[in-house]
Coordinates of C-alpha atoms and ligand atoms in Angstrom, one line a residue:
M1 CA 57.2 68.1 78.2
L2 CA 56.3 65.4 76.4
D3 CA 56.5 62.9 79.1
R4 CA 53.8 60.6 78.3
I5 CA 54.7 60.3 74.2
S6 CA 58.6 59.5 75.0
Q7 CA 57.6 57.0 78.3
K8 CA 55.6 55.2 75.8
F9 CA 57.9 55.0 72.9
T10 CA 60.9 54.4 75.2
D11 CA 58.7 51.2 76.5
I12 CA 57.9 50.1 72.8
F13 CA 62.1 50.6 71.6
R14 CA 63.1 48.5 74.5
D15 CA 61.2 46.0 73.6
I16 CA 61.8 45.7 69.7
T17 CA 66.2 46.3 70.1
G18 CA 66.2 43.5 72.8
K19 CA 65.4 41.1 70.2
S20 CA 68.3 39.5 68.8
T21 CA 65.5 38.3 65.4
I22 CA 62.3 39.8 64.4
S23 CA 59.8 38.8 62.4
E24 CA 57.1 40.6 60.8
K25 CA 54.8 39.4 63.3
N26 CA 57.4 41.9 65.8
I27 CA 57.3 44.7 63.8
Q28 CA 53.4 44.4 62.6
D29 CA 53.3 44.7 66.7
A30 CA 55.6 47.5 67.2
V31 CA 53.6 49.7 64.5
D32 CA 50.1 48.8 66.1
E33 CA 51.7 50.4 69.6
I34 CA 53.5 53.0 67.7
K35 CA 49.7 54.0 66.2
I36 CA 47.9 53.6 70.0
T37 CA 50.5 56.2 71.4
L38 CA 50.0 59.0 68.3
L39 CA 46.2 58.4 68.7
E40 CA 46.6 59.1 71.9
A41 CA 49.0 61.6 72.2
D42 CA 45.8 63.5 69.8
V43 CA 47.8 63.3 66.4
N44 CA 46.0 63.9 63.6
L45 CA 44.7 60.5 62.3
R46 CA 45.1 60.4 58.5
V47 CA 49.2 61.8 59.5
V48 CA 48.7 58.7 61.8
R49 CA 47.9 56.5 59.1
R50 CA 50.5 57.7 56.8
F51 CA 53.3 57.1 59.1
V52 CA 52.5 53.5 60.1
N53 CA 52.1 52.6 56.6
R54 CA 55.5 54.0 55.9
T55 CA 56.7 52.4 58.6
I56 CA 55.0 49.2 57.8
E57 CA 56.4 49.7 54.2
E58 CA 60.2 50.0 54.8
A59 CA 60.6 48.0 58.2
T60 CA 59.0 44.5 56.7
G61 CA 62.0 44.8 53.9
E62 CA 65.1 42.3 53.4
K63 CA 67.2 44.7 54.5
V64 CA 65.7 45.4 58.0
L65 CA 64.4 41.5 58.5
H66 CA 68.0 40.1 58.4
A67 CA 70.1 43.1 59.5
V68 CA 72.3 42.4 62.3
D69 CA 70.7 44.8 64.7
P70 CA 67.0 44.6 63.0
G71 CA 65.9 46.3 66.1
Q72 CA 67.8 49.2 66.0
Q73 CA 67.1 49.4 62.3
F74 CA 63.3 49.7 63.8
V75 CA 64.4 52.4 65.6
K76 CA 66.5 54.3 63.4
I77 CA 63.2 54.1 60.6
V78 CA 61.1 55.7 63.6
Y79 CA 63.4 58.5 64.2
D80 CA 63.5 59.5 60.3
R81 CA 60.4 59.2 59.1
L82 CA 59.6 61.4 62.7
V83 CA 61.8 63.8 62.2
A84 CA 60.5 64.2 58.2
L85 CA 57.2 64.4 60.0
L86 CA 58.3 67.2 61.6
G87 CA 59.7 69.4 58.9
D88 CA 63.3 67.5 58.3
E89 CA 65.1 71.1 58.1
R90 CA 64.8 73.9 61.1
Q91 CA 63.0 76.5 59.4
D92 CA 64.7 80.6 60.2
L93 CA 62.8 83.7 60.2
N94 CA 62.7 85.1 56.9
L95 CA 64.1 88.4 57.8
K96 CA 65.3 91.0 55.1
G97 CA 68.7 92.5 56.0
P98 CA 69.3 95.1 58.9
D99 CA 69.1 98.3 57.0
T100 CA 65.6 97.7 55.8
H101 CA 62.5 96.9 57.9
S102 CA 60.8 93.4 58.3
V103 CA 57.9 92.9 59.4
I104 CA 56.3 90.2 61.9
L105 CA 52.4 89.8 62.3
L106 CA 51.5 87.5 64.9
M107 CA 47.9 86.1 65.1
G108 CA 46.1 83.6 67.3
L109 CA 43.1 82.7 69.2
Q110 CA 42.5 84.2 72.7
G111 CA 45.2 83.0 75.1
S112 CA 46.9 81.3 73.0
G113 CA 50.2 83.3 74.4
K114 CA 50.5 85.9 71.2
T115 CA 51.6 88.8 73.8
T116 CA 54.2 86.7 75.3
T117 CA 55.8 85.8 72.3
S118 CA 55.8 88.9 70.8
A119 CA 57.6 90.1 74.2
K120 CA 59.8 87.0 74.0
L121 CA 60.7 87.0 70.1
A122 CA 61.3 90.9 70.1
L123 CA 64.3 89.6 73.3
K124 CA 65.4 87.3 70.7
M125 CA 65.8 89.5 67.8
K126 CA 67.4 92.2 70.0
K127 CA 70.5 89.2 71.4
D128 CA 70.7 89.0 68.4
G129 CA 71.4 92.0 67.4
R130 CA 68.7 93.3 65.7
K131 CA 66.5 96.5 66.7
P132 CA 63.6 95.2 67.4
L133 CA 60.0 97.5 67.9
L134 CA 57.1 96.1 69.7
V135 CA 53.3 97.3 68.5
A136 CA 50.2 97.0 70.6
A137 CA 47.7 96.3 68.5
D138 CA 45.6 94.1 70.7
L139 CA 42.7 97.1 71.6
V140 CA 40.4 94.6 72.1
R141 CA 41.2 93.6 75.4
P142 CA 41.5 96.5 77.9
A143 CA 44.6 95.6 79.5
A144 CA 46.5 94.4 76.8
V145 CA 48.8 97.5 75.5
K146 CA 49.2 97.7 79.3
Q147 CA 50.4 94.0 79.4
L148 CA 52.8 94.6 76.2
Q149 CA 54.5 97.4 77.8
V150 CA 55.3 96.1 81.0
L151 CA 57.0 93.3 79.1
G152 CA 59.0 95.7 76.8
D153 CA 59.9 97.3 80.2
Q154 CA 61.7 94.0 81.4
I155 CA 63.2 93.2 77.8
G156 CA 64.4 97.2 77.1
V157 CA 62.5 97.2 73.9
E158 CA 60.4 99.6 72.9
V159 CA 56.7 99.6 72.3
Y160 CA 54.5 101.4 70.3
T161 CA 51.4 102.7 71.4
E162 CA 48.1 105.0 70.9
D163 CA 45.1 106.0 72.6
T164 CA 42.6 104.2 69.8
K165 CA 40.8 102.0 69.3
D166 CA 41.8 101.2 65.2
S167 CA 44.2 98.7 65.7
V168 CA 44.8 99.2 61.6
K169 CA 45.9 103.1 61.8
V170 CA 48.1 102.1 65.0
V171 CA 50.1 99.6 62.2
K172 CA 50.6 101.7 60.1
N173 CA 51.9 104.3 62.3
A174 CA 54.0 102.3 64.2
I175 CA 55.4 100.7 60.9
G176 CA 56.1 104.5 59.9
Y177 CA 57.7 105.6 63.4
G178 CA 59.7 102.7 63.3
R179 CA 61.0 103.2 59.8
K180 CA 62.0 106.6 61.3
N181 CA 63.8 106.0 63.6
S182 CA 65.4 102.7 61.9
F183 CA 63.9 99.8 63.9
N184 CA 64.5 97.0 61.5
T185 CA 62.4 94.5 63.0
I186 CA 58.7 95.5 63.4
I187 CA 56.3 92.9 65.8
V188 CA 53.0 93.4 65.8
D189 CA 50.5 92.0 68.8
T190 CA 46.7 91.5 68.1
A191 CA 43.6 90.4 69.8
G192 CA 42.4 87.5 70.1
R193 CA 39.8 85.9 69.4
L194 CA 37.6 83.3 71.5
H195 CA 36.7 81.8 67.7
L196 CA 37.3 82.1 64.1
D197 CA 35.1 84.6 63.3
D198 CA 34.6 86.7 60.2
E199 CA 35.3 89.8 61.9
M200 CA 38.5 88.7 63.3
M201 CA 39.7 87.3 59.9
K202 CA 38.7 91.0 58.2
E203 CA 40.6 93.5 61.0
I204 CA 43.5 90.6 60.6
K205 CA 43.6 91.1 56.9
K206 CA 43.5 94.8 56.7
I207 CA 45.8 94.5 59.3
S208 CA 48.7 92.4 56.9
D209 CA 47.5 95.0 54.0
I210 CA 49.1 97.4 55.7
A211 CA 51.4 95.7 57.4
K212 CA 52.9 93.5 54.4
P213 CA 54.2 91.5 57.1
I214 CA 57.3 89.3 55.7
E215 CA 56.5 86.6 58.4
T216 CA 53.1 86.1 59.4
L217 CA 53.2 83.7 62.7
F218 CA 50.2 81.6 63.7
V219 CA 50.7 81.3 68.1
A220 CA 49.3 77.8 68.9
D221 CA 48.2 76.5 72.3
A222 CA 50.2 73.1 72.3
M223 CA 48.5 72.4 75.2
T224 CA 44.9 72.4 72.5
G225 CA 46.0 69.3 71.0
Q226 CA 44.6 69.2 67.1
N227 CA 42.6 72.0 67.9
A228 CA 45.2 73.9 67.7
V229 CA 46.4 72.3 64.7
N230 CA 42.5 72.6 62.5
I231 CA 42.8 76.5 63.6
A232 CA 46.0 76.9 62.1
K233 CA 45.0 75.2 59.1
E234 CA 42.4 77.6 58.9
F235 CA 43.8 81.0 59.2
H236 CA 46.5 79.9 56.7
E237 CA 43.9 78.8 54.1
K238 CA 42.2 82.5 54.8
V239 CA 44.6 84.7 56.0
G240 CA 47.6 83.0 54.7
I241 CA 50.3 82.3 57.6
T242 CA 53.8 81.1 57.0
G243 CA 55.1 79.6 60.3
V244 CA 53.8 78.4 63.4
I245 CA 54.9 79.1 66.9
L246 CA 54.1 76.3 69.1
S247 CA 53.4 77.9 72.6
K248 CA 52.8 76.7 76.4
F249 CA 55.2 73.3 74.5
D250 CA 56.3 72.8 78.3
S251 CA 52.6 71.6 79.7
D252 CA 52.5 69.8 76.2
A253 CA 52.7 65.8 77.8
R254 CA 51.2 64.7 74.3
G255 CA 53.5 66.5 71.6
G256 CA 50.1 65.7 69.1
A257 CA 50.0 69.5 67.6
A258 CA 53.3 69.3 67.2
I259 CA 53.5 66.3 65.5
S260 CA 50.6 66.9 63.4
L261 CA 51.3 70.6 62.0
K262 CA 53.4 70.6 59.4
S263 CA 52.2 67.7 57.5
V264 CA 48.2 69.5 57.8
T265 CA 49.0 72.7 57.6
G266 CA 51.9 72.7 55.3
Q267 CA 53.5 75.6 57.2
P268 CA 56.6 75.1 59.7
L269 CA 56.9 75.0 63.3
K270 CA 59.3 77.6 63.6
F271 CA 60.0 78.1 67.3
I272 CA 58.2 76.9 70.6
G273 CA 57.4 78.8 74.1
V274 CA 58.5 76.3 77.2
G275 CA 57.6 78.5 79.8
E276 CA 56.6 81.8 81.3
K277 CA 60.0 83.6 81.2
M278 CA 61.4 86.1 78.5
E279 CA 63.9 83.3 78.0
D280 CA 61.7 80.6 77.2
L281 CA 61.5 80.4 73.2
E282 CA 63.7 78.1 71.3
T283 CA 64.2 77.6 68.1
F284 CA 62.1 74.4 66.5
Y285 CA 64.6 72.0 65.9
P286 CA 62.9 68.4 63.8
D287 CA 65.7 66.5 64.6
R288 CA 66.4 67.5 68.5
I289 CA 62.5 67.5 69.6
A290 CA 62.3 64.0 67.3
S291 CA 65.0 62.4 70.0
R292 CA 63.2 63.8 73.0
I293 CA 59.7 62.7 71.7
L294 CA 61.1 58.8 71.0
G295 CA 62.8 59.4 74.8
M296 CA 66.7 59.8 73.5
G297 CA 66.8 63.5 75.7
D298 CA 68.3 66.7 73.4
V299 CA 71.4 67.2 75.0
V300 CA 72.9 69.5 72.6
S301 CA 69.5 71.5 73.2
L302 CA 71.2 71.6 77.3
V303 CA 74.3 72.7 76.5
E304 CA 73.5 75.5 74.1
K305 CA 71.3 76.4 76.5
A306 CA 73.8 76.8 79.0
Q307 CA 76.6 77.9 77.0
E308 CA 74.0 81.1 76.4
T309 CA 73.9 81.4 80.3
I310 CA 77.4 80.7 81.1
D311 CA 80.8 80.4 78.8
T312 CA 81.8 77.7 77.0
V313 CA 84.7 76.2 79.7
E314 CA 82.2 76.6 82.1
A315 CA 79.7 74.8 79.9
E316 CA 81.7 71.7 79.0
K317 CA 82.6 71.7 82.9
L318 CA 78.6 71.6 83.9
Q319 CA 77.8 68.9 81.3
E320 CA 80.6 66.7 82.7
K321 CA 79.2 67.2 85.8
M322 CA 76.1 66.5 84.8
I323 CA 76.9 63.0 83.1
S324 CA 79.3 61.8 85.6
A325 CA 78.2 61.2 89.5
T326 CA 81.8 62.3 90.9
F327 CA 80.2 65.8 91.9
N328 CA 81.0 66.9 95.9
L329 CA 78.7 69.8 97.2
Q330 CA 81.0 72.0 96.3
D331 CA 79.6 71.2 92.9
Y332 CA 76.3 71.1 94.4
L333 CA 76.3 74.8 95.1
E334 CA 78.2 75.6 92.0
Q335 CA 75.4 73.7 89.6
F336 CA 72.7 75.6 91.2
Q337 CA 74.1 78.7 91.4
R338 CA 74.2 77.7 87.4
V339 CA 70.8 76.3 87.3
R340 CA 69.3 79.5 89.1
K341 CA 70.5 81.3 85.6
M342 CA 69.5 79.0 83.1
G343 CA 66.0 79.1 83.4
S344 CA 63.3 76.6 85.2
M345 CA 64.7 73.0 86.0
D346 CA 61.8 71.3 84.8
S347 CA 62.9 72.5 81.1
I348 CA 66.3 71.1 81.6
L349 CA 65.4 68.1 83.4
D350 CA 63.3 67.5 80.2
M351 CA 66.3 67.6 78.3
I352 CA 68.3 64.8 80.3
P353 CA 67.3 61.4 79.0
G354 CA 66.4 59.6 82.1
A355 CA 66.5 62.6 84.7
K356 CA 62.5 63.1 84.6
G357 CA 61.0 60.9 86.9
S358 CA 64.3 60.5 88.9
I359 CA 63.6 64.3 90.8
D360 CA 61.2 65.8 91.5
A361 CA 61.3 70.2 90.3
A362 CA 59.3 71.1 92.4
D363 CA 62.2 69.6 94.9
I364 CA 64.4 72.7 93.9
D365 CA 62.6 75.8 94.6
Q366 CA 64.4 79.0 94.8
K367 CA 64.0 80.4 98.9
E368 CA 65.5 76.0 99.4
M369 CA 68.1 77.4 96.8
I370 CA 69.1 80.2 98.6
R371 CA 68.5 78.6 101.9
E372 CA 70.8 75.3 100.9
E373 CA 73.2 78.1 99.7
A374 CA 73.5 79.6 102.8
I375 CA 74.1 76.3 104.4
I376 CA 77.1 74.8 102.2
L377 CA 78.8 77.9 102.6
S378 CA 79.0 77.6 105.9
M379 CA 80.9 74.6 105.6
T380 CA 84.4 74.3 105.1
M381 CA 86.0 73.6 101.9
K382 CA 87.0 69.9 103.0
E383 CA 83.4 69.3 104.2
R384 CA 81.8 70.4 100.6
Y385 CA 84.8 68.3 99.1
N386 CA 84.1 65.3 101.1
H387 CA 80.6 65.1 102.8
R388 CA 80.8 61.9 104.9
I389 CA 82.9 64.1 107.7
I390 CA 79.9 66.4 108.7
G391 CA 78.9 64.5 111.7
P392 CA 76.6 65.8 114.2
S393 CA 78.7 68.8 115.7
R394 CA 79.7 69.9 112.6
R395 CA 75.9 69.7 111.4
K396 CA 75.4 72.2 114.8
R397 CA 78.1 74.4 114.0
I398 CA 76.8 74.6 110.1
A399 CA 73.3 75.3 111.0
K400 CA 74.2 77.9 113.7
G401 CA 76.5 79.9 111.0
S402 CA 74.1 79.6 108.5
G403 CA 71.1 80.7 110.2
T404 CA 69.6 77.8 109.9
A405 CA 68.4 74.1 112.2
V406 CA 70.0 71.3 112.6
F407 CA 67.3 69.6 110.8
D408 CA 67.6 71.9 107.7
V409 CA 71.1 71.1 107.1
N410 CA 70.2 67.1 107.4
K411 CA 67.5 67.8 104.7
L412 CA 70.1 69.5 102.3
L413 CA 72.3 66.5 102.8
K414 CA 69.8 63.5 102.4
K415 CA 69.2 65.8 99.3
F416 CA 72.3 65.7 98.3
E417 CA 72.7 61.8 98.2
K418 CA 69.6 61.6 96.3
T419 CA 71.2 63.9 93.8
R420 CA 74.2 62.3 93.3
L421 CA 72.1 58.5 93.1
M422 CA 70.0 60.5 90.5
M423 CA 73.1 61.1 88.5
K424 CA 74.4 57.8 88.6
K425 CA 71.2 56.7 87.0
V426 CA 71.5 59.7 84.0
V427 CA 74.6 58.2 83.5
K428 CA 73.3 54.8 82.9
N429 CA 70.6 55.6 80.8
K430 CA 72.8 58.2 78.9
K431 CA 75.2 55.4 78.3
Y432 CA 72.3 53.1 76.7
Q433 CA 70.8 55.8 74.8
A434 CA 74.2 57.1 73.8
N435 CA 75.0 53.8 72.4
L436 CA 71.9 53.0 70.8
M437 CA 72.0 56.7 69.2
K438 CA 75.9 56.2 68.2
S439 CA 75.0 52.7 66.0
L440 CA 72.1 54.5 64.4
G441 CA 74.7 57.0 63.3
I442 CA 72.0 59.9 64.7
Ligands
GTP501 N1 53.9 77.5 80.4 C1 54.2 78.7 79.6 N2 53.0 79.3 79.5 C2 52.7 80.4 78.7 C3 53.5 80.2 77.4 N3 53.5 81.4 76.3 C4 52.6 82.1 77.4 N4 52.2 81.4 78.3 C5 51.2 81.6 79.5 O1 49.9 82.2 78.8 C6 49.1 83.1 78.9 C7 48.4 83.6 78.2 O2 49.6 84.7 77.4 P1 49.0 86.1 76.6 O3 50.7 86.2 76.2 O4 48.6 86.7 77.6 O5 48.4 85.1 75.1 P2 47.6 86.0 74.3 O6 47.0 85.5 73.1 O7 47.9 87.2 74.3 O8 45.9 86.4 75.0 P3 44.9 87.5 74.6 O9 45.6 89.0 73.7 O10 43.7 87.9 75.7 O11 44.1 86.7 73.3 C8 50.0 83.4 80.4 O12 49.6 83.3 81.8 C9 51.2 83.2 79.7 O13 52.4 83.5 80.6 C10 54.5 79.4 77.4 O14 55.0 78.7 76.6 N5 54.9 78.1 78.5
MG502 MG1 47.4 89.5 74.0

C-alpha cells in the first residue's frame, strides 16, 4: 500500500531535513522532485500544478528560509497541503437516526468492488449497532445475487432478493420490506458496466429516484488511478454522488486516485477497501493517509485495529512489544496469535513506519503460523524466555514433541532472530519519525 510514493517522499524529506540552512534553490529542487513523484503516482496534472505552486509560495517565504529548522518547516508545509488535498476532516456517513430508514446506494464500474464493499459496509453498520439490510439489485451478472447472499450469510446480515430482471422493482419492494421489518440501513448493491453508458445511467437514475438514498457512494478501484477519478467525476455530474469508496487500496502502490479524488470530483472520500476480507474496510482519515503517503507510518490506525480485536490493555502491550526489541519466543507466539485475529500481515506492516521492506509478509503464512505455534508450544517456558539455551538436543526434543523436523525448529529460530532484528530497525526508524513529527507538532 503506497509503497512507491512513500519511499520517494522519505528520500526527498531526508535530503532536505538533513540541511542546516536551505536556499530557494534547495526548495525548488525538492518541489521539482515532489512534482515528479506525484505525476508518477498518477495524480491529476492540474492537481499537481496547484499543489506545487502553493507549496513553493508558502515555502519560499522568509518564515521558512530563516527558521531554525527550515527543512522541517518545509515538511510541515507539504504535510498540511496534502491533508487539505485529501479532504481535511474525515467525512462520516450522513445517516438518519436509528428510528427511520437510511438508504445507501452503491454504484461503479464492473469489477470495482461494489458487491464486496456493500457487504463490508453492512458489517460495519452492524458493528455500529444499526440494523442493515442488503439488497441484491444487480440482476445483470448471473451469479451476482448468489455472491451477495454468500457474503450476507458470512456476516449474518439479511439479503433481500427477488426472482426478476427488474432492478427498480426489487429496490422498491426491498425498501417496503425494510421499513416493515424495522431495518434502518438499507444498502443497495447495483450492477456494474464496462463503460459509462446511457442505459446504465438511466437505470441508476431510476433506482435512485425510487430509493431516495441519503448516501450515493461511488466505488472506485484505486488501481485504475486517474481513470477511477475521471469516471467518479462523470458519475457525479450525471447522477450526483455524495462520496467515494476507494477499493483495493491495499494493492495501490501509487496513491494517485486517493490524492486527486476530492479535488477533481468535489466529493469526499469516505472509506478505503484494504483487502478482500469483510473486515477490510477503513474509514478514510486524510491526516493518517497523508502520514502514510509521506512515509511517516500510521501508528494510530494500527493501535485502533488492535483494539478492535483485543482489549485495550492487551493493545497497549502489543504496541509496546511492537516498538521494543525485547520480546522473546513467548511474546512471538502471542503476537502471531493476535496477528491472525487482526487480518492480513501486509496491511499491518503498512502502518508501521519502516517495517515494510524489512520483513516479507509472505514469510508469515497461515500454515506456517500453525506449525510455528506447535513448535513453540513444545518448548518449556525457560526456553521460550531465553532461546539461546536451545541447543541441538533440545531442538531434537522440541521437533519430536511438535511433530515437526529439526529443520523446522531451526528455521523458526532463525526467523525469530530475523524478526528481532527487524524490530530493532523499526524502533530506530520510529524514533526518527517520532522526533520529526513531534518537532512539527503533528
Ligand atoms: N485486495 C482487494 N480486493 C478487493 C477489494 N474490494 C474488492 N476486491 C476484490 O475485487 C474483486 C471484485 O469485487 P466485487 O465486489 O465482485 O466487484 P463488483 O464491483 O461487485 O463487480 P461486478 O458486480 O461484476 O461489477 C473480488 O475478487 C474482490 O474480492 C479490496 O479492497 N482489496
Ligand atoms: Mg457486484
